[in-house]
Amino acid sequence: MLPVGAELTSIRSPRVKAARQLAKRSLRQQARQFLAEGPQAVGEALAAGGVVTQLFVTAAAQARYASLIGLAAGQGADVHAVSGEVMTELAQTITPQGVLAVCRFVDVPLDQLSAGPGGRPPGLALAVVLASVRDPGNAGTVLRTADAAGAGGVVFAGSSVDPYNSKCVRASAGSLFHLPVVTGPPVADAVRALRERGLRVLAADGGAGTTLDDLESAGRLSQPTAWLFGNEAWGLPSDVLQLADDAVAVPIYGRAESLNLAAAAAVCLYASARAQAPPARAGRAAANLTEL
């Protein structure tokens, strides 16, 4: 028998009301909890261990996600059966998948950014600073890309979007639970801390005179690097650009005016990852391509 209690059918249930409140940033911060929706995000949260405090699941989804329910119960999370109507109220998607978790915040202090995964050398080799990035989809995608490139952490600096925003959590595709995330420091403090860790700070700027190709040709991407990415609309202001060691443009070979934030971040992060990493793990790369 699955470890769920009586079905919650009212949105006025205290448990449901408390979970619904986590859609608001101020109440998330007050509770230090957020919502992770769908089997992938919930599965990654459970894999992190000690993160999930409650799990809501519909009757239709109980058999399909029995393993997630068992994991949640085994970790001491409260598991609640809910009606489809209640799940619709809790979920932030048009077509909920029937499983949603309340999770503890997972961010760490700036001084606790750890070494990168996947065979990186000791110490922090690759990191990302988001400076006033406002779009949650972009921010979550950059977080996912940083994870894929083996970065050791992502800093949501300045007035950047909350990484626990539901759209950001979904766009990260579970990567929020894979690598250290720092929230809220001023951009200058984040840059200073990473530079003190021995990282060279590169600012992605479409108007820079130095291109990514220039750095690759000169062999200057192999050293530990923190990439600084700016707002989707106005990029990095001059005072923030001055914090970086170099400003770098992604070269445009065709007629496109520019790349969007997520695409530019992917190009920059993978250029650094290639320069820093041992020979590519071809099997894993092929598996990822099939997922696309």
CSV table of C-alpha atoms in Angstrom, one decimal:
chain,number,residue,atom,x,y,z
A,1,MET,CA,0.0,0.0,0.0
A,2,LEU,CA,1.3,3.4,-0.9
A,3,PRO,CA,2.2,5.7,2.0
A,4,VAL,CA,-0.4,8.3,1.5
A,5,GLY,CA,-3.2,9.5,3.7
A,6,ALA,CA,-6.8,10.5,3.1
A,7,GLU,CA,-7.2,12.5,-0.1
A,8,LEU,CA,-7.1,16.3,0.3
A,9,THR,CA,-10.0,17.7,-1.8
A,10,SER,CA,-10.2,21.3,-0.6
A,11,ILE,CA,-7.9,24.2,-1.4
A,12,ARG,CA,-8.8,25.5,2.0
A,13,SER,CA,-6.9,22.7,3.7
A,14,PRO,CA,-4.1,24.2,5.9
A,15,ARG,CA,-1.4,22.1,4.1
A,16,VAL,CA,-2.7,23.1,0.7
A,17,LYS,CA,-3.0,26.8,1.6
A,18,ALA,CA,0.6,26.8,3.0
A,19,ALA,CA,2.0,25.2,-0.1
A,20,ARG,CA,0.0,27.6,-2.4
A,21,GLN,CA,1.6,30.6,-0.6
A,22,LEU,CA,5.0,29.5,-1.8
A,23,ALA,CA,4.1,30.8,-5.3
A,24,LYS,CA,5.0,34.3,-3.8
A,25,ARG,CA,8.6,35.2,-3.4
A,26,SER,CA,8.3,37.0,-0.1
A,27,LEU,CA,6.5,34.0,1.5
A,28,ARG,CA,9.1,31.6,0.0
A,29,GLN,CA,11.8,33.5,1.6
A,30,GLN,CA,10.0,33.7,4.9
A,31,ALA,CA,9.4,29.9,4.9
A,32,ARG,CA,12.8,29.0,3.2
A,33,GLN,CA,10.8,26.6,1.1
A,34,PHE,CA,9.7,26.4,-2.6
A,35,LEU,CA,7.8,24.1,-4.9
A,36,ALA,CA,9.3,21.6,-7.4
A,37,GLU,CA,6.8,20.3,-9.9
A,38,GLY,CA,6.8,17.2,-12.1
A,39,PRO,CA,8.6,13.9,-11.8
A,40,GLN,CA,11.9,15.0,-13.0
A,41,ALA,CA,12.3,17.9,-10.6
A,42,VAL,CA,10.9,15.9,-7.7
A,43,GLY,CA,13.2,13.0,-8.5
A,44,GLU,CA,16.2,15.3,-8.5
A,45,ALA,CA,15.2,16.9,-5.3
A,46,LEU,CA,14.8,13.4,-3.7
A,47,ALA,CA,18.2,12.4,-5.1
A,48,ALA,CA,19.8,15.3,-3.3
A,49,GLY,CA,18.5,14.0,0.0
A,50,GLY,CA,17.0,15.9,2.9
A,51,VAL,CA,15.4,18.5,0.6
A,52,VAL,CA,11.8,17.4,0.2
A,53,THR,CA,9.5,18.1,3.2
A,54,GLN,CA,6.1,17.3,1.6
A,55,LEU,CA,4.9,15.5,-1.5
A,56,PHE,CA,1.5,16.0,-3.1
A,57,VAL,CA,0.3,13.4,-5.5
A,58,THR,CA,-3.0,12.7,-7.3
A,59,ALA,CA,-4.7,9.4,-7.3
A,60,ALA,CA,-4.1,9.0,-11.0
A,61,ALA,CA,-0.3,9.5,-10.5
A,62,GLN,CA,0.2,7.3,-7.5
A,63,ALA,CA,0.9,4.1,-9.4
A,64,ARG,CA,3.0,5.9,-12.0
A,65,TYR,CA,5.2,7.6,-9.5
A,66,ALA,CA,5.2,4.9,-6.7
A,67,SER,CA,9.0,5.0,-6.5
A,68,LEU,CA,9.0,8.7,-5.9
A,69,ILE,CA,6.4,8.3,-3.2
A,70,GLY,CA,8.4,5.5,-1.6
A,71,LEU,CA,11.6,7.6,-1.6
A,72,ALA,CA,9.8,10.6,-0.2
A,73,ALA,CA,8.3,8.6,2.6
A,74,GLY,CA,11.6,6.9,3.3
A,75,GLN,CA,13.2,10.3,3.7
A,76,GLY,CA,10.6,11.4,6.3
A,77,ALA,CA,8.6,13.7,4.0
A,78,ASP,CA,4.9,13.9,4.5
A,79,VAL,CA,3.0,12.4,1.5
A,80,HIS,CA,-0.4,13.7,0.7
A,81,ALA,CA,-2.9,12.4,-1.8
A,82,VAL,CA,-4.8,15.3,-3.4
A,83,SER,CA,-7.6,15.6,-5.9
A,84,GLY,CA,-7.0,16.8,-9.4
A,85,GLU,CA,-8.6,20.1,-8.6
A,86,VAL,CA,-6.2,20.7,-5.7
A,87,MET,CA,-3.2,19.8,-7.8
A,88,THR,CA,-4.4,22.3,-10.4
A,89,GLU,CA,-4.4,25.0,-7.8
A,90,LEU,CA,-1.0,24.0,-6.5
A,91,ALA,CA,0.7,23.6,-9.8
A,92,GLN,CA,2.2,26.4,-11.9
A,93,THR,CA,1.8,24.6,-15.3
A,94,ILE,CA,-1.3,24.3,-17.6
A,95,THR,CA,-1.2,20.5,-17.5
A,96,PRO,CA,0.1,19.3,-14.2
A,97,GLN,CA,1.8,15.9,-14.1
A,98,GLY,CA,0.2,14.9,-10.8
A,99,VAL,CA,3.3,15.1,-8.5
A,100,LEU,CA,4.6,18.2,-6.7
A,101,ALA,CA,7.0,18.6,-3.8
A,102,VAL,CA,7.6,21.3,-1.1
A,103,CYS,CA,11.4,21.6,-0.8
A,104,ARG,CA,13.8,23.3,1.5
A,105,PHE,CA,16.0,26.1,0.0
A,106,VAL,CA,19.3,24.7,-1.3
A,107,ASP,CA,21.4,27.9,-1.7
A,108,VAL,CA,24.7,28.2,0.0
A,109,PRO,CA,26.8,31.2,1.2
A,110,LEU,CA,29.1,32.8,-1.3
A,111,ASP,CA,32.2,31.5,0.5
A,112,GLN,CA,31.0,27.9,0.2
A,113,LEU,CA,31.1,27.5,-3.6
A,114,SER,CA,32.7,24.0,-4.1
A,115,ALA,CA,34.9,22.4,-6.6
A,116,GLY,CA,33.3,21.6,-10.0
A,117,PRO,CA,32.0,18.1,-10.6
A,118,GLY,CA,33.0,15.7,-13.4
A,119,GLY,CA,36.7,15.3,-12.9
A,120,ARG,CA,37.5,19.0,-12.5
A,121,PRO,CA,40.8,19.8,-10.8
A,122,PRO,CA,40.8,20.7,-7.1
A,123,GLY,CA,39.4,24.1,-6.5
A,124,LEU,CA,36.7,26.1,-8.2
A,125,ALA,CA,37.5,26.0,-12.0
A,126,LEU,CA,34.3,27.4,-13.6
A,127,ALA,CA,31.6,29.6,-12.2
A,128,VAL,CA,28.8,31.9,-13.3
A,129,VAL,CA,27.6,35.2,-12.0
A,130,LEU,CA,24.2,36.4,-13.2
A,131,ALA,CA,24.0,40.2,-12.9
A,132,SER,CA,20.4,41.4,-12.7
A,133,VAL,CA,19.1,38.6,-15.0
A,134,ARG,CA,15.3,39.0,-14.7
A,135,ASP,CA,13.8,36.3,-17.0
A,136,PRO,CA,13.3,33.0,-15.0
A,137,GLY,CA,13.4,30.9,-18.1
A,138,ASN,CA,16.7,32.3,-19.1
A,139,ALA,CA,18.1,32.1,-15.6
A,140,GLY,CA,17.0,28.5,-15.3
A,141,THR,CA,18.5,27.6,-18.7
A,142,VAL,CA,21.8,29.1,-17.8
A,143,LEU,CA,21.8,27.2,-14.5
A,144,ARG,CA,21.2,24.0,-16.5
A,145,THR,CA,23.9,24.8,-19.0
A,146,ALA,CA,26.4,25.6,-16.2
A,147,ASP,CA,25.6,22.2,-14.7
A,148,ALA,CA,26.1,20.5,-18.0
A,149,ALA,CA,29.4,22.3,-18.6
A,150,GLY,CA,30.7,21.2,-15.2
A,151,ALA,CA,30.6,24.6,-13.4
A,152,GLY,CA,31.2,24.6,-9.7
A,153,GLY,CA,28.5,27.2,-8.9
A,154,VAL,CA,26.1,29.8,-10.1
A,155,VAL,CA,25.6,33.2,-8.3
A,156,PHE,CA,22.3,35.0,-8.7
A,157,ALA,CA,23.6,38.5,-8.0
A,158,GLY,CA,22.2,41.9,-7.7
A,159,SER,CA,18.5,42.1,-8.6
A,160,SER,CA,18.5,38.8,-10.5
A,161,VAL,CA,15.3,36.6,-10.5
A,162,ASP,CA,14.7,34.3,-7.6
A,163,PRO,CA,16.1,30.8,-8.5
A,164,TYR,CA,13.1,29.3,-6.7
A,165,ASN,CA,10.7,31.0,-9.0
A,166,SER,CA,8.6,28.1,-10.5
A,167,LYS,CA,9.6,28.9,-14.1
A,168,CYS,CA,13.2,29.0,-13.1
A,169,VAL,CA,13.0,25.7,-11.3
A,170,ARG,CA,11.4,24.1,-14.3
A,171,ALA,CA,13.9,25.6,-16.8
A,172,SER,CA,16.8,24.3,-14.7
A,173,ALA,CA,15.5,20.7,-15.3
A,174,GLY,CA,16.8,19.5,-12.0
A,175,SER,CA,20.1,21.3,-12.1
A,176,LEU,CA,19.1,23.5,-9.2
A,177,PHE,CA,19.8,20.4,-7.1
A,178,HIS,CA,23.1,19.5,-8.7
A,179,LEU,CA,25.5,22.4,-8.1
A,180,PRO,CA,25.9,25.1,-5.5
A,181,VAL,CA,23.7,28.2,-6.0
A,182,VAL,CA,24.2,31.5,-4.3
A,183,THR,CA,21.5,34.1,-4.1
A,184,GLY,CA,21.4,37.9,-3.5
A,185,PRO,CA,25.0,39.2,-3.1
A,186,PRO,CA,25.9,42.5,-4.8
A,187,VAL,CA,27.6,41.9,-8.1
A,188,ALA,CA,30.8,43.5,-6.9
A,189,ASP,CA,30.9,41.2,-3.8
A,190,ALA,CA,30.4,38.1,-6.0
A,191,VAL,CA,33.2,39.2,-8.4
A,192,ARG,CA,35.5,40.0,-5.5
A,193,ALA,CA,34.9,36.7,-3.8
A,194,LEU,CA,35.5,34.7,-7.0
A,195,ARG,CA,38.6,36.6,-7.9
A,196,GLU,CA,39.9,35.9,-4.4
A,197,ARG,CA,39.4,32.2,-5.1
A,198,GLY,CA,41.8,32.5,-8.0
A,199,LEU,CA,39.3,32.9,-10.9
A,200,ARG,CA,39.7,35.2,-13.8
A,201,VAL,CA,36.5,37.2,-14.4
A,202,LEU,CA,35.3,37.4,-18.0
A,203,ALA,CA,32.3,39.6,-18.8
A,204,ALA,CA,30.2,38.5,-21.8
A,205,ASP,CA,29.6,41.7,-23.8
A,206,GLY,CA,28.5,41.9,-27.4
A,207,GLY,CA,30.3,45.2,-27.9
A,208,ALA,CA,33.7,44.0,-26.6
A,209,GLY,CA,36.8,44.3,-28.9
A,210,THR,CA,38.1,40.9,-27.7
A,211,THR,CA,36.2,37.8,-29.0
A,212,LEU,CA,35.9,34.3,-27.7
A,213,ASP,CA,37.9,33.2,-30.6
A,214,ASP,CA,40.8,35.5,-29.6
A,215,LEU,CA,40.9,33.9,-26.1
A,216,GLU,CA,40.7,30.4,-27.5
A,217,SER,CA,43.5,31.1,-30.0
A,218,ALA,CA,45.7,32.6,-27.2
A,219,GLY,CA,45.0,29.6,-24.9
A,220,ARG,CA,43.6,32.0,-22.2
A,221,LEU,CA,40.4,29.9,-21.5
A,222,SER,CA,42.2,27.1,-19.7
A,223,GLN,CA,42.6,28.9,-16.4
A,224,PRO,CA,39.9,29.0,-13.7
A,225,THR,CA,37.2,31.4,-15.0
A,226,ALA,CA,34.1,33.1,-13.7
A,227,TRP,CA,31.7,34.2,-16.5
A,228,LEU,CA,29.7,37.3,-15.8
A,229,PHE,CA,26.4,37.6,-17.7
A,230,GLY,CA,24.0,40.6,-17.7
A,231,ASN,CA,20.4,41.5,-18.1
A,232,GLU,CA,18.6,40.3,-21.2
A,233,ALA,CA,17.6,43.8,-22.4
A,234,TRP,CA,20.6,46.0,-21.5
A,235,GLY,CA,23.4,43.6,-20.9
A,236,LEU,CA,26.1,44.7,-18.4
A,237,PRO,CA,26.3,48.4,-17.4
A,238,SER,CA,29.7,50.1,-17.6
A,239,ASP,CA,30.3,50.0,-13.8
A,240,VAL,CA,29.8,46.2,-13.8
A,241,LEU,CA,32.0,45.7,-16.9
A,242,GLN,CA,34.7,47.5,-15.1
A,243,LEU,CA,34.7,44.8,-12.4
A,244,ALA,CA,35.8,42.2,-14.9
A,245,ASP,CA,39.3,41.4,-16.0
A,246,ASP,CA,38.2,41.3,-19.6
A,247,ALA,CA,35.1,41.9,-21.7
A,248,VAL,CA,34.5,39.2,-24.3
A,249,ALA,CA,32.2,39.1,-27.3
A,250,VAL,CA,30.8,35.9,-28.9
A,251,PRO,CA,31.6,36.2,-32.6
A,252,ILE,CA,28.7,36.4,-35.0
A,253,TYR,CA,29.6,34.7,-38.3
A,254,GLY,CA,26.2,35.1,-40.0
A,255,ARG,CA,23.7,37.9,-40.3
A,256,ALA,CA,22.0,37.6,-36.9
A,257,GLU,CA,22.2,40.7,-34.8
A,258,SER,CA,23.1,38.9,-31.6
A,259,LEU,CA,22.5,35.8,-29.5
A,260,ASN,CA,20.1,35.7,-26.6
A,261,LEU,CA,21.4,35.3,-23.1
A,262,ALA,CA,21.0,31.5,-22.8
A,263,ALA,CA,22.6,30.8,-26.1
A,264,ALA,CA,25.6,33.1,-25.5
A,265,ALA,CA,26.1,31.6,-22.0
A,266,ALA,CA,26.2,28.1,-23.5
A,267,VAL,CA,28.8,29.1,-26.1
A,268,CYS,CA,31.0,30.8,-23.4
A,269,LEU,CA,30.7,28.1,-20.8
A,270,TYR,CA,31.4,25.2,-23.2
A,271,ALA,CA,34.4,27.1,-24.6
A,272,SER,CA,35.8,27.3,-21.1
A,273,ALA,CA,34.8,23.7,-20.3
A,274,ARG,CA,36.6,22.4,-23.4
A,275,ALA,CA,39.8,24.3,-22.6
A,276,GLN,CA,39.8,23.2,-19.0
A,277,ALA,CA,38.6,19.6,-19.2
A,278,PRO,CA,40.3,16.3,-20.1
A,279,PRO,CA,39.3,14.7,-23.5
A,280,ALA,CA,35.5,14.8,-24.0
A,281,ARG,CA,33.5,11.9,-22.7
A,282,ALA,CA,32.1,10.9,-26.0
A,283,GLY,CA,29.6,8.3,-24.7
A,284,ARG,CA,27.9,10.8,-22.4
A,285,ALA,CA,27.8,13.5,-25.1
A,286,ALA,CA,26.1,11.1,-27.5
A,287,ALA,CA,23.5,10.2,-24.8
A,288,ASN,CA,22.8,13.9,-24.3
A,289,LEU,CA,22.3,14.5,-28.0
A,290,THR,CA,19.7,11.7,-28.1
A,291,GLU,CA,17.8,13.4,-25.4
A,292,LEU,CA,17.6,16.6,-27.4
